[in-house]
Every structure is written in C-alpha cells, then in structure tokens.
Amino acid sequence: VVNDAHSIVVDAGLSAGPLQFYSTDAAWTADLVGALAPGAEVIAQTSVVDGDNVTDYALIFAIEQGAELAGGATAANRIVGFSIPADQPYDASRMTDEAWAFWAAAVNWLNTPVTPVTPTPAPPGTPAQEVVWDFENGNDHGFTLWSLNPATPAADDPAVAGDEAITGGWEPGNPNNLPEAGVVWTIGPPTQMDGLLPGADPDNARTGANGLLDYSSGTERMTADHSFLNTFNLNYHGDFVHDQKNDQIATSPAVLLYEGAILTASVAASGADHAPALDESGKGYTDGSGGIAVLSADDGSLLASMETEGRNFEDDFVLDLSAFAGQKVIIEVVDAHEGGWGWMAVDEIRITNATVVPGP
C-alpha cells in the first residue's frame, strides 16, 4: 500500500506498507504505473528492483469522477481498478481479510456520491496564469523550510557547510541535532558548498584530497549552473544527512487553482519508497516517503501526492490538479527517506492555471 491517504485505504482500516492479498502465492497481470491514465491514483503496487533500476507495477488504483482518462476524456463516474490475478480467482477461500476489506471499501467509495466543487475560472479578461518557483539566486519564493524535529540552535561555524542555528551541527545519537533533528534544506547550485567542511555525515561526503567539499570530484547528479531546493548540499551525498523520522518539509505559500491546473516538478534523486502520505501520528509523513504533496489550505488534508524518483539526473514529474479547481492548496516538498538516494533536489515547480494567494 503506497497511498494510505486515499479514503479507500482509510475505510479499509489499512495503512502504508506490505499487504497480503491472497493466502497462497499468486502471479499478477499488472500494468506499469507510468501506463495508467493521467488521472489515476495508485493505491497499491509491487516493485521489481534490478540494480539501480526500479520498475513499479500498479495492482490497485482509483480514478476520481471528472479526472482525466487516456486521450483527454474525463471519467463520468468513479473507477477502481484491481489487477487481474494470473493464476488465482477472486474467491473467499484465497483472499485474505485485508483483501476483502479493500474490496468492500472500494465498492463503498464507488457508491458514495461525489460532492461537486464549482470550478473557479480565471478572472474575466485575464490570461491564464502560471506559478513558477525556480529557486534561482537563492530565491525561496516564500517557502518555509523546516524539519519535523527542530534542532537545538548552535553557533554557526563559517568553515562548515550549512547554518548550525537550524542544523544544530552533526553528532549521531544526539537527539538535538543532525541526523535526528535539524533542517538540511539549502537553496543553491550543487557547487554551493565547495571549499567548506561537510555539514553532515562527513564519512560519506564528496570531498577533495584536502577534505573540503568539491562537487566536481564525483558524478554530476544535477545541472551545476542551476539553483535547487535540496537536501544534498550539506555533504554532496545526501543519503544519511537526516534520518527518516526527521522529515524534511518545504511548505509553499497558498495557491488558488483554476480549471485545468497541472503541476510539473523537475526533480533530481529522491529514491523514496512511496509517495508522501500523512503519518498516522498526525505529525509529518510516513517513513520512507518522498516527493510532492498537495494539501488543502483550509483544513490541511492531503488532496494528492506523487513520488518523484529522479535517479541519476533531473526528470519532470506531472500531477493533474484539475479535480481541485476552485480550491486553495499548499504544496509541500517532502523528503522522509534515508539511505540509498535518500535526498532530493528540486530544480523548478510550475503550476499552470493557478496563482499565489497574497499573504496577510
């Protein structure tokens, strides 16, 4: 289960993580996640790992009424897709209680009337607007960069990457600083910290012979002359600069969505296990998640999310927000993953047919 924010999963009483669908082994006939209709939300998937290559297959997905289908059509009704078991029937003798809970919740969701949201068109006579957050020249565009566990501020050392006032410094096992607490976000090019001592996880840092950070000494992971919102620059490695209990979250200003809003994020790395999902504790996101989350600006509920697995170099990831026309939303960039590719760097976020809501 990769999307425990969806009402089907909530109604089934399940959470993100492994799901046993059959009491005996079964083969699946499944589609690639990338082959689903644009408006489909993946709820459960299986992944095949081959070295650095990970291929995701959708087993259960949902499409909201009005969401985009292949060819640009829209769904007239809600749709739930269950992948076809190649060698097992759907019967009570083989399906587990969890599987039947999923099935019943899916039927309930299909039969629940959809409350329409009146779309908010762009103001008359105003051309379609686009929100662009490019993070160039250190511009944070009003984002709040924070961590689930704040650090105890320490005096800044100008010879060390980062600001110890928000990182707390590096001392594994100390709950007051990295990796257990503290902010690792920076905004800048991947050469930003050249010539400084690593600000986190020095044992894995990308450094020259002098022990100072040197981006050119390793494989290029992102465009060197672009500025990124990132969890990479403190040591030019990123995998273990924070633990997965210390979520790194970048929160945008509120955005008003018009008809046809589409979000595109250009992201490098982010080897997260699944798309951002709110943690059951009510604090932060589920361990191992990462990518883009879209929250209601009114009540903080999770409206949509996507995993942004841009390994090796930058990739574009697209999230259709047209179903939320007329709503004010907040975008959160989430890194709640540690380990291999446990970092992310956002080159740019664009939202068509949208505008930033002026602050107070």
CSV table of C-alpha atoms in Angstrom, one decimal:
chain,number,residue,atom,x,y,z
A,1,VAL,CA,0.0,0.0,0.0
A,2,VAL,CA,1.6,3.3,-1.1
A,3,ASN,CA,-1.2,5.8,-0.6
A,4,ASP,CA,-2.8,5.5,2.8
A,5,ALA,CA,-4.3,8.9,2.5
A,6,HIS,CA,-6.9,7.7,0.0
A,7,SER,CA,-10.4,7.1,1.5
A,8,ILE,CA,-10.5,3.5,0.3
A,9,VAL,CA,-7.4,2.7,2.4
A,10,VAL,CA,-8.8,4.7,5.4
A,11,ASP,CA,-12.2,2.9,5.1
A,12,ALA,CA,-10.5,-0.5,4.9
A,13,GLY,CA,-8.6,0.3,8.1
A,14,LEU,CA,-5.2,-0.3,6.5
A,15,SER,CA,-2.0,1.7,6.3
A,16,ALA,CA,1.0,2.1,4.1
A,17,GLY,CA,3.2,-1.0,3.9
A,18,PRO,CA,3.1,-4.6,2.9
A,19,LEU,CA,-0.3,-6.1,2.0
A,20,GLN,CA,-1.1,-9.8,1.8
A,21,PHE,CA,-3.9,-10.1,-0.8
A,22,TYR,CA,-4.0,-13.9,-1.1
A,23,SER,CA,-3.4,-16.7,1.5
A,24,THR,CA,-1.3,-18.5,-1.1
A,25,ASP,CA,1.2,-17.4,-3.7
A,26,ALA,CA,-0.2,-15.7,-6.8
A,27,ALA,CA,1.1,-14.3,-10.0
A,28,TRP,CA,-0.2,-10.9,-11.1
A,29,THR,CA,-1.1,-9.4,-14.5
A,30,ALA,CA,-0.4,-5.8,-13.9
A,31,ASP,CA,0.3,-2.5,-15.8
A,32,LEU,CA,3.2,-0.2,-15.4
A,33,VAL,CA,2.4,2.7,-13.1
A,34,GLY,CA,3.5,5.0,-15.9
A,35,ALA,CA,1.0,3.4,-18.3
A,36,LEU,CA,-2.1,4.3,-16.2
A,37,ALA,CA,-4.5,7.1,-17.2
A,38,PRO,CA,-3.3,10.6,-16.2
A,39,GLY,CA,-6.0,10.9,-13.5
A,40,ALA,CA,-5.3,7.5,-11.9
A,41,GLU,CA,-4.1,7.4,-8.2
A,42,VAL,CA,-2.1,4.4,-7.4
A,43,ILE,CA,-3.2,2.8,-4.1
A,44,ALA,CA,-1.2,-0.4,-4.0
A,45,GLN,CA,1.7,-1.5,-6.2
A,46,THR,CA,4.5,-4.0,-6.4
A,47,SER,CA,8.1,-3.1,-7.5
A,48,VAL,CA,10.8,-5.0,-9.3
A,49,VAL,CA,14.3,-4.0,-8.4
A,50,ASP,CA,17.2,-4.6,-10.8
A,51,GLY,CA,20.3,-2.9,-9.5
A,52,ASP,CA,19.6,0.9,-9.6
A,53,ASN,CA,16.5,0.3,-11.8
A,54,VAL,CA,13.2,0.1,-10.0
A,55,THR,CA,10.0,-0.7,-12.1
A,56,ASP,CA,6.7,-0.1,-10.4
A,57,TYR,CA,3.5,-2.1,-11.3
A,58,ALA,CA,0.1,-0.9,-10.2
A,59,LEU,CA,-2.1,-3.5,-8.5
A,60,ILE,CA,-4.9,-1.3,-7.2
A,61,PHE,CA,-5.7,2.2,-8.5
A,62,ALA,CA,-8.6,4.7,-8.3
A,63,ILE,CA,-9.8,7.4,-10.7
A,64,GLU,CA,-12.0,10.2,-9.4
A,65,GLN,CA,-15.1,11.3,-11.2
A,66,GLY,CA,-14.0,14.1,-13.6
A,67,ALA,CA,-10.4,13.0,-13.7
A,68,GLU,CA,-8.5,12.8,-17.0
A,69,LEU,CA,-8.5,9.5,-18.9
A,70,ALA,CA,-6.3,8.5,-21.8
A,71,GLY,CA,-6.9,10.6,-24.9
A,72,GLY,CA,-8.0,13.6,-22.8
A,73,ALA,CA,-11.5,12.3,-21.9
A,74,THR,CA,-12.8,12.6,-18.4
A,75,ALA,CA,-14.2,9.9,-16.1
A,76,ALA,CA,-18.0,10.1,-16.0
A,77,ASN,CA,-18.0,8.1,-12.7
A,78,ARG,CA,-15.5,6.9,-10.1
A,79,ILE,CA,-13.4,3.9,-11.2
A,80,VAL,CA,-11.5,1.4,-9.2
A,81,GLY,CA,-9.0,-0.9,-10.9
A,82,PHE,CA,-7.9,-4.3,-9.4
A,83,SER,CA,-5.2,-6.0,-11.4
A,84,ILE,CA,-6.0,-9.4,-12.7
A,85,PRO,CA,-4.5,-12.4,-10.8
A,86,ALA,CA,-3.0,-14.7,-13.5
A,87,ASP,CA,-3.4,-17.9,-11.6
A,88,GLN,CA,-5.9,-17.3,-8.7
A,89,PRO,CA,-9.6,-16.5,-8.8
A,90,TYR,CA,-11.2,-13.8,-6.7
A,91,ASP,CA,-12.9,-16.0,-4.1
A,92,ALA,CA,-13.2,-16.1,-0.4
A,93,SER,CA,-11.1,-19.2,0.0
A,94,ARG,CA,-8.0,-17.5,-1.2
A,95,MET,CA,-8.5,-13.8,-0.5
A,96,THR,CA,-7.3,-12.6,3.0
A,97,ASP,CA,-9.4,-10.5,5.3
A,98,GLU,CA,-7.3,-7.5,4.2
A,99,ALA,CA,-8.2,-8.1,0.6
A,100,TRP,CA,-11.9,-8.3,1.4
A,101,ALA,CA,-11.6,-5.1,3.5
A,102,PHE,CA,-10.0,-3.5,0.4
A,103,TRP,CA,-12.8,-4.8,-1.9
A,104,ALA,CA,-15.6,-3.6,0.4
A,105,ALA,CA,-14.1,-0.2,0.9
A,106,ALA,CA,-13.6,0.1,-2.9
A,107,VAL,CA,-17.3,-0.7,-3.5
A,108,ASN,CA,-18.3,1.8,-0.8
A,109,TRP,CA,-16.2,4.5,-2.4
A,110,LEU,CA,-17.7,3.8,-5.8
A,111,ASN,CA,-21.2,4.2,-4.4
A,112,THR,CA,-20.5,7.3,-2.4
A,113,PRO,CA,-22.0,10.4,-4.1
A,114,VAL,CA,-19.4,12.9,-5.3
A,115,THR,CA,-19.9,16.4,-3.9
A,116,PRO,CA,-19.1,18.7,-6.8
A,117,VAL,CA,-16.7,21.6,-6.4
A,118,THR,CA,-17.6,24.6,-8.5
A,119,PRO,CA,-14.5,25.4,-10.6
A,120,THR,CA,-13.1,28.9,-10.2
A,121,PRO,CA,-12.4,30.3,-13.7
A,122,ALA,CA,-9.7,32.8,-14.2
A,123,PRO,CA,-10.9,36.4,-13.8
A,124,PRO,CA,-12.7,37.7,-16.9
A,125,GLY,CA,-10.3,39.2,-19.4
A,126,THR,CA,-7.3,37.9,-17.6
A,127,PRO,CA,-4.9,35.5,-19.4
A,128,ALA,CA,-4.2,32.1,-17.9
A,129,GLN,CA,-1.7,32.5,-15.1
A,130,GLU,CA,1.2,30.2,-14.2
A,131,VAL,CA,3.0,29.8,-10.9
A,132,VAL,CA,6.8,29.3,-11.3
A,133,TRP,CA,9.1,28.5,-8.5
A,134,ASP,CA,12.7,28.2,-9.9
A,135,PHE,CA,14.8,28.7,-6.8
A,136,GLU,CA,17.4,30.7,-8.7
A,137,ASN,CA,19.7,33.1,-7.0
A,138,GLY,CA,18.7,31.7,-3.6
A,139,ASN,CA,15.0,32.8,-4.1
A,140,ASP,CA,12.8,30.7,-1.7
A,141,HIS,CA,9.6,32.1,-3.2
A,142,GLY,CA,8.0,32.3,0.2
A,143,PHE,CA,8.6,28.6,1.0
A,144,THR,CA,9.1,27.7,4.7
A,145,LEU,CA,12.0,25.2,5.0
A,146,TRP,CA,11.6,23.1,8.2
A,147,SER,CA,12.2,19.7,9.8
A,148,LEU,CA,9.8,17.6,11.8
A,149,ASN,CA,12.2,17.6,14.7
A,150,PRO,CA,13.8,21.1,15.2
A,151,ALA,CA,17.4,21.2,16.3
A,152,THR,CA,18.8,23.0,19.4
A,153,PRO,CA,20.5,26.0,17.8
A,154,ALA,CA,24.3,26.1,17.9
A,155,ALA,CA,26.8,28.8,17.0
A,156,ASP,CA,27.4,29.0,13.2
A,157,ASP,CA,30.9,27.9,12.0
A,158,PRO,CA,31.6,29.7,8.7
A,159,ALA,CA,34.1,27.0,7.7
A,160,VAL,CA,31.3,24.3,7.8
A,161,ALA,CA,28.5,23.9,5.2
A,162,GLY,CA,25.1,24.9,6.5
A,163,ASP,CA,23.9,27.0,9.4
A,164,GLU,CA,24.2,25.4,12.8
A,165,ALA,CA,21.4,27.6,14.0
A,166,ILE,CA,19.0,25.3,12.1
A,167,THR,CA,21.0,22.1,11.7
A,168,GLY,CA,22.3,22.0,15.3
A,169,GLY,CA,25.5,20.5,13.9
A,170,TRP,CA,26.4,16.9,13.3
A,171,GLU,CA,26.5,14.3,16.1
A,172,PRO,CA,24.8,11.0,15.6
A,173,GLY,CA,23.0,9.8,18.7
A,174,ASN,CA,22.3,13.3,19.9
A,175,PRO,CA,18.6,14.0,19.6
A,176,ASN,CA,19.2,17.7,19.4
A,177,ASN,CA,21.0,17.8,16.1
A,178,LEU,CA,21.5,16.1,12.8
A,179,PRO,CA,20.7,13.5,11.8
A,180,GLU,CA,17.9,13.1,14.5
A,181,ALA,CA,16.9,16.7,14.4
A,182,GLY,CA,17.5,19.8,12.3
A,183,VAL,CA,17.0,21.3,8.9
A,184,VAL,CA,19.1,20.1,6.0
A,185,TRP,CA,17.4,22.1,3.2
A,186,THR,CA,19.5,24.6,1.3
A,187,ILE,CA,18.8,26.6,-1.8
A,188,GLY,CA,21.6,27.0,-4.3
A,189,PRO,CA,23.6,25.3,-7.0
A,190,PRO,CA,25.3,21.9,-6.3
A,191,THR,CA,28.6,23.8,-6.1
A,192,GLN,CA,27.3,26.0,-3.3
A,193,MET,CA,29.4,24.5,-0.5
A,194,ASP,CA,32.7,24.0,-2.5
A,195,GLY,CA,35.6,24.7,-0.2
A,196,LEU,CA,33.8,24.1,3.1
A,197,LEU,CA,33.9,21.2,5.5
A,198,PRO,CA,30.9,18.9,5.4
A,199,GLY,CA,28.0,20.0,7.5
A,200,ALA,CA,26.6,16.5,7.9
A,201,ASP,CA,27.7,12.8,7.5
A,202,PRO,CA,31.4,13.7,6.8
A,203,ASP,CA,32.3,10.0,6.3
A,204,ASN,CA,30.3,9.8,3.1
A,205,ALA,CA,30.9,13.4,1.9
A,206,ARG,CA,32.1,14.2,-1.6
A,207,THR,CA,35.4,15.9,-0.9
A,208,GLY,CA,38.8,16.6,-2.4
A,209,ALA,CA,42.2,15.5,-1.1
A,210,ASN,CA,42.1,18.4,1.4
A,211,GLY,CA,38.9,17.1,3.0
A,212,LEU,CA,36.8,20.1,1.7
A,213,LEU,CA,33.6,19.7,-0.3
A,214,ASP,CA,34.2,19.5,-4.0
A,215,TYR,CA,31.2,18.8,-6.3
A,216,SER,CA,33.5,18.2,-9.3
A,217,SER,CA,35.2,15.3,-7.6
A,218,GLY,CA,32.2,13.0,-8.2
A,219,THR,CA,29.5,12.1,-10.7
A,220,GLU,CA,27.3,15.0,-11.8
A,221,ARG,CA,23.8,14.4,-10.4
A,222,MET,CA,22.3,17.7,-11.5
A,223,THR,CA,23.0,20.7,-13.6
A,224,ALA,CA,25.8,22.6,-12.0
A,225,ASP,CA,24.7,26.1,-13.0
A,226,HIS,CA,21.1,25.7,-11.8
A,227,SER,CA,19.9,26.5,-8.3
A,228,PHE,CA,18.0,23.8,-6.4
A,229,LEU,CA,15.8,23.4,-3.3
A,230,ASN,CA,17.7,20.5,-2.0
A,231,THR,CA,18.7,18.1,0.8
A,232,PHE,CA,22.0,17.3,-0.9
A,233,ASN,CA,24.4,20.2,-0.4
A,234,LEU,CA,25.5,19.8,3.2
A,235,ASN,CA,27.8,17.0,2.2
A,236,TYR,CA,27.2,16.5,-1.6
A,237,HIS,CA,26.0,12.9,-0.9
A,238,GLY,CA,22.7,13.3,0.9
A,239,ASP,CA,21.8,9.7,1.7
A,240,PHE,CA,22.2,9.9,5.5
A,241,VAL,CA,22.2,13.6,6.4
A,242,HIS,CA,18.9,13.1,8.2
A,243,ASP,CA,17.0,10.1,9.5
A,244,GLN,CA,13.6,9.2,8.1
A,245,LYS,CA,11.9,10.1,11.4
A,246,ASN,CA,13.2,13.7,10.9
A,247,ASP,CA,11.1,14.6,7.9
A,248,GLN,CA,12.4,17.4,5.8
A,249,ILE,CA,9.5,19.5,4.5
A,250,ALA,CA,9.4,22.7,2.4
A,251,THR,CA,6.0,24.4,2.5
A,252,SER,CA,4.8,26.7,-0.2
A,253,PRO,CA,2.5,29.8,0.1
A,254,ALA,CA,-1.1,29.1,-0.6
A,255,VAL,CA,-2.1,28.7,-4.3
A,256,LEU,CA,-5.5,29.2,-5.8
A,257,LEU,CA,-6.2,26.6,-8.6
A,258,TYR,CA,-8.2,27.4,-11.7
A,259,GLU,CA,-9.7,25.0,-14.2
A,260,GLY,CA,-7.1,22.7,-15.8
A,261,ALA,CA,-4.3,23.2,-13.2
A,262,ILE,CA,-1.3,21.0,-13.8
A,263,LEU,CA,1.8,20.8,-11.6
A,264,THR,CA,5.1,19.9,-13.1
A,265,ALA,CA,8.2,19.4,-10.8
A,266,SER,CA,11.7,18.9,-12.2
A,267,VAL,CA,13.5,16.8,-9.6
A,268,ALA,CA,16.8,15.0,-9.2
A,269,ALA,CA,17.2,11.9,-7.0
A,270,SER,CA,14.6,11.1,-4.4
A,271,GLY,CA,14.8,7.4,-4.0
A,272,ALA,CA,11.8,7.3,-1.7
A,273,ASP,CA,9.8,4.1,-1.3
A,274,HIS,CA,6.4,5.7,-1.9
A,275,ALA,CA,4.6,9.0,-2.5
A,276,PRO,CA,4.1,11.3,0.5
A,277,ALA,CA,1.3,10.1,2.8
A,278,LEU,CA,0.4,11.7,6.1
A,279,ASP,CA,1.6,9.8,9.2
A,280,GLU,CA,-1.0,8.2,11.4
A,281,SER,CA,0.5,10.1,14.4
A,282,GLY,CA,-0.7,13.4,12.8
A,283,LYS,CA,2.9,14.6,12.6
A,284,GLY,CA,4.7,14.7,9.3
A,285,TYR,CA,4.8,12.0,6.6
A,286,THR,CA,5.2,8.2,6.6
A,287,ASP,CA,8.7,6.9,6.9
A,288,GLY,CA,10.4,6.3,3.6
A,289,SER,CA,8.1,8.6,1.6
A,290,GLY,CA,9.1,11.5,-0.6
A,291,GLY,CA,8.0,13.7,-3.4
A,292,ILE,CA,5.3,16.3,-3.8
A,293,ALA,CA,2.2,16.6,-1.5
A,294,VAL,CA,-0.8,18.8,-2.2
A,295,LEU,CA,-2.7,19.9,0.9
A,296,SER,CA,-5.9,21.7,1.4
A,297,ALA,CA,-5.1,25.2,2.6
A,298,ASP,CA,-8.4,25.2,4.6
A,299,ASP,CA,-8.0,22.0,6.7
A,300,GLY,CA,-4.6,20.6,5.9
A,301,SER,CA,-6.0,17.3,4.4
A,302,LEU,CA,-3.9,15.6,1.8
A,303,LEU,CA,-5.6,16.0,-1.6
A,304,ALA,CA,-2.9,14.4,-3.8
A,305,SER,CA,0.7,13.4,-3.9
A,306,MET,CA,3.3,11.9,-6.2
A,307,GLU,CA,6.6,10.2,-5.9
A,308,THR,CA,9.4,11.9,-7.7
A,309,GLU,CA,12.0,9.2,-8.4
A,310,GLY,CA,14.5,11.2,-10.5
A,311,ARG,CA,17.6,9.0,-10.0
A,312,ASN,CA,20.9,9.8,-11.8
A,313,PHE,CA,19.7,13.2,-13.2
A,314,GLU,CA,16.7,15.5,-13.3
A,315,ASP,CA,13.3,14.3,-14.5
A,316,ASP,CA,10.0,16.0,-14.9
A,317,PHE,CA,7.0,14.7,-12.9
A,318,VAL,CA,3.5,15.7,-13.6
A,319,LEU,CA,0.5,15.8,-11.3
A,320,ASP,CA,-3.0,16.7,-12.6
A,321,LEU,CA,-4.7,19.1,-10.2
A,322,SER,CA,-7.7,19.9,-12.3
A,323,ALA,CA,-10.0,18.0,-9.9
A,324,PHE,CA,-9.3,20.6,-7.3
A,325,ALA,CA,-10.3,23.7,-9.3
A,326,GLY,CA,-11.6,26.4,-7.1
A,327,GLN,CA,-9.6,25.3,-4.0
A,328,LYS,CA,-6.7,26.9,-2.2
A,329,VAL,CA,-3.9,24.5,-1.8
A,330,ILE,CA,-0.4,24.3,-0.3
A,331,ILE,CA,2.4,22.4,-2.0
A,332,GLU,CA,4.9,20.5,0.2
A,333,VAL,CA,8.2,19.1,-1.0
A,334,VAL,CA,8.8,16.1,1.2
A,335,ASP,CA,12.0,14.1,2.0
A,336,ALA,CA,11.2,11.5,4.7
A,337,HIS,CA,13.6,8.9,3.3
A,338,GLU,CA,17.1,7.9,4.3
A,339,GLY,CA,19.6,5.5,2.7
A,340,GLY,CA,20.3,5.0,-1.0
A,341,TRP,CA,19.3,8.1,-2.9
A,342,GLY,CA,17.9,9.4,0.3
A,343,TRP,CA,17.9,13.1,-0.9
A,344,MET,CA,16.1,15.2,-3.4
A,345,ALA,CA,16.8,18.4,-5.3
A,346,VAL,CA,14.0,20.4,-6.9
A,347,ASP,CA,15.1,22.5,-9.9
A,348,GLU,CA,11.7,24.0,-10.6
A,349,ILE,CA,8.0,23.7,-9.8
A,350,ARG,CA,5.4,25.0,-12.3
A,351,ILE,CA,1.6,25.1,-11.8
A,352,THR,CA,-0.5,26.1,-14.8
A,353,ASN,CA,-3.8,27.9,-14.4
A,354,ALA,CA,-3.0,29.0,-10.8
A,355,THR,CA,-2.0,32.0,-8.8
A,356,VAL,CA,-0.3,32.5,-5.5
A,357,VAL,CA,-2.7,33.8,-2.9
A,358,PRO,CA,-1.4,37.1,-1.4
A,359,GLY,CA,-0.3,36.8,2.2
A,360,PRO,CA,-1.8,38.9,5.0
